[in-house]
């Protein structure tokens, strides 16, 4: 019973193989763009109709092909990119299998127009069968048209998604590639409408062209691995990975390991189930990574997972090192006593008795302790300093005088304004608050003078917006902080207060500190005045 086995015709082999490379219009667009990039194109234009099912046209200004190569390129395992297995380890191109064009041509009405060194040539194929090879007119570069996708594979055609879904996927694939190749111009037209068009740019501009701003830049290098890109503010962390773009040696890669490392880099700044958006580029010698595991699955194998993880975590973590440390965690925990004592002392601030204290005192004082928002100092007597009042004085002088140093924020703050954006920016800059308009009724704050804390800036800003006087705004803001100060903070405030023009009164003219008398203690212990 011989004759059961027979060799499949080439066209059938190609159709079967096509299933692997050519799933949908997006995967075709990806292959074709990669070919254009491999050909050194500086401009790649894609047009699709019906999400690509009716037509995918891609035009590039790359090196093109001669007549012979153009015909050969449609054959399976025909490639100009490798000659021998050894070439794989030093591969610089995106493709190398020589499968894509054959697979695409096998399931479509295919037309290739190309011009390299010699004459331009037009090659037409239908379902993988060569139909025409003829001279044509074209500038250097290549144009490929793929029509009636899957016309000869009804089963596959039936399972295609809707044109709009396919169109979205094509756009997403193109955007991703465009992010990794900022030096190349890309354009996508779908159903006659321009979806996007980007000019050659640097990587920062290219990211801005596609993604929301408020991202932060990162450039890092360690052990032969270069990491650069942008990471969103912790607040922007989303519930899915959809905002995460990773490229290794310019290829889009999906790597749970790297995604996890980025998250770890954020430390406890984001929740367990939050995913920080990022666009990260990793560049490393090909000895450290194998990206050719499978052409469709965007997986990689690292030579050393742990080293890679640590490098990325450190790169992201380095972003946070320069956060202004005014809001540092408590270095000193006050004993669990009530604040009644200090409150009582300061309640006397407006009394006659207080006014008699000789002012100003030159302090070469000893810090006794920090007690909630109060600092106790000893210097020929005991003094109680209201740190919030001191804070308000410092802030008031910093904002109202021209001497100020704004500290850049790691993450710009976004605030809403009721219009008059430019005027607001001007008024804020007068106080040394660096900001800019980012949209209608929206400002981004880039740098704040010290003693104005990013975390509580909103409170300050809402008071200021209401048009209150600066002295009221600073006082209310500092009172509203209601925080306990650490020893370091208290000491910092006290030292800075000594540089103020007025070291004695808060912006409303109430004393910042007062001497504590022996009789105060007696009063506290006996439960009265
Ligand atoms: P691979 O990219 O793996 O080599 P393909 O089937 O995608 O295989 O392409 C086959 C060959 O056709 C490539 O090796 C290249 O020489 C040539 N080619 C394909 N597209 C282009 C293009 N846009 N410009 C110039 N040459 C191309
Ligand atoms: Mg290819």
PDB file of C-alpha atoms and ligand atoms in Angstrom, residues 35-36 39 60 64-65 73 78-81 95-101 142, ligand 1:
ATOM      1  CA  UNK A  35      12.503  44.597   6.622  1.00  0.00           C
ATOM      2  CA  UNK A  36      12.451  48.304   5.809  1.00  0.00           C
ATOM      3  CA  UNK A  39      17.192  47.958   4.538  1.00  0.00           C
ATOM      4  CA  UNK A  60      10.343  52.832   2.270  1.00  0.00           C
ATOM      5  CA  UNK A  64      15.978  48.317  -2.386  1.00  0.00           C
ATOM      6  CA  UNK A  65      16.671  45.146  -4.366  1.00  0.00           C
ATOM      7  CA  UNK A  73      12.956  37.376  -1.742  1.00  0.00           C
ATOM      8  CA  UNK A  78      15.698  33.332   1.098  1.00  0.00           C
ATOM      9  CA  UNK A  79      17.555  35.963   3.053  1.00  0.00           C
ATOM     10  CA  UNK A  80      20.392  38.397   2.566  1.00  0.00           C
ATOM     11  CA  UNK A  81      21.009  38.608   6.277  1.00  0.00           C
ATOM     12  CA  UNK A  95      14.968  39.420  10.465  1.00  0.00           C
ATOM     13  CA  UNK A  96      17.109  36.518   9.394  1.00  0.00           C
ATOM     14  CA  UNK A  97      14.819  33.574   8.752  1.00  0.00           C
ATOM     15  CA  UNK A  98      13.880  34.586   5.261  1.00  0.00           C
ATOM     16  CA  UNK A  99      10.311  33.518   5.925  1.00  0.00           C
ATOM     17  CA  UNK A 100       8.251  36.656   6.083  1.00  0.00           C
ATOM     18  CA  UNK A 101       7.864  37.654   2.460  1.00  0.00           C
ATOM     19  CA  UNK A 142      10.751  49.456  -1.863  1.00  0.00           C
TER      20      UNK A 142
HETATM   21  P1  LIG B   1      14.413  38.142   6.387  1.00  0.00           P
HETATM   22  O1  LIG B   1      14.024  39.513   6.756  1.00  0.00           O
HETATM   23  O2  LIG B   1      14.323  37.198   7.535  1.00  0.00           O
HETATM   24  O3  LIG B   1      15.715  38.062   5.682  1.00  0.00           O
HETATM   25  P2  LIG B   1      12.159  38.289   4.631  1.00  0.00           P
HETATM   26  O4  LIG B   1      11.331  37.261   3.991  1.00  0.00           O
HETATM   27  O5  LIG B   1      11.486  39.228   5.558  1.00  0.00           O
HETATM   28  O6  LIG B   1      13.336  37.560   5.351  1.00  0.00           O
HETATM   29  O7  LIG B   1      12.896  39.094   3.507  1.00  0.00           O
HETATM   30  C1  LIG B   1      13.685  38.396   2.565  1.00  0.00           C
HETATM   31  C2  LIG B   1      14.767  39.272   1.968  1.00  0.00           C
HETATM   32  O8  LIG B   1      14.188  40.264   1.130  1.00  0.00           O
HETATM   33  C3  LIG B   1      15.566  40.052   2.994  1.00  0.00           C
HETATM   34  O9  LIG B   1      16.643  39.303   3.501  1.00  0.00           O
HETATM   35  C4  LIG B   1      16.025  41.267   2.187  1.00  0.00           C
HETATM   36  O10 LIG B   1      17.208  40.969   1.495  1.00  0.00           O
HETATM   37  C5  LIG B   1      14.924  41.454   1.149  1.00  0.00           C
HETATM   38  N1  LIG B   1      13.994  42.525   1.530  1.00  0.00           N
HETATM   39  C6  LIG B   1      12.775  42.378   2.119  1.00  0.00           C
HETATM   40  N2  LIG B   1      12.171  43.575   2.322  1.00  0.00           N
HETATM   41  C7  LIG B   1      13.034  44.501   1.851  1.00  0.00           C
HETATM   42  C8  LIG B   1      12.990  45.940   1.781  1.00  0.00           C
HETATM   43  N3  LIG B   1      11.949  46.652   2.241  1.00  0.00           N
HETATM   44  N4  LIG B   1      14.067  46.582   1.227  1.00  0.00           N
HETATM   45  C9  LIG B   1      15.125  45.873   0.776  1.00  0.00           C
HETATM   46  N5  LIG B   1      15.211  44.535   0.823  1.00  0.00           N
HETATM   47  C10 LIG B   1      14.194  43.844   1.350  1.00  0.00           C
END
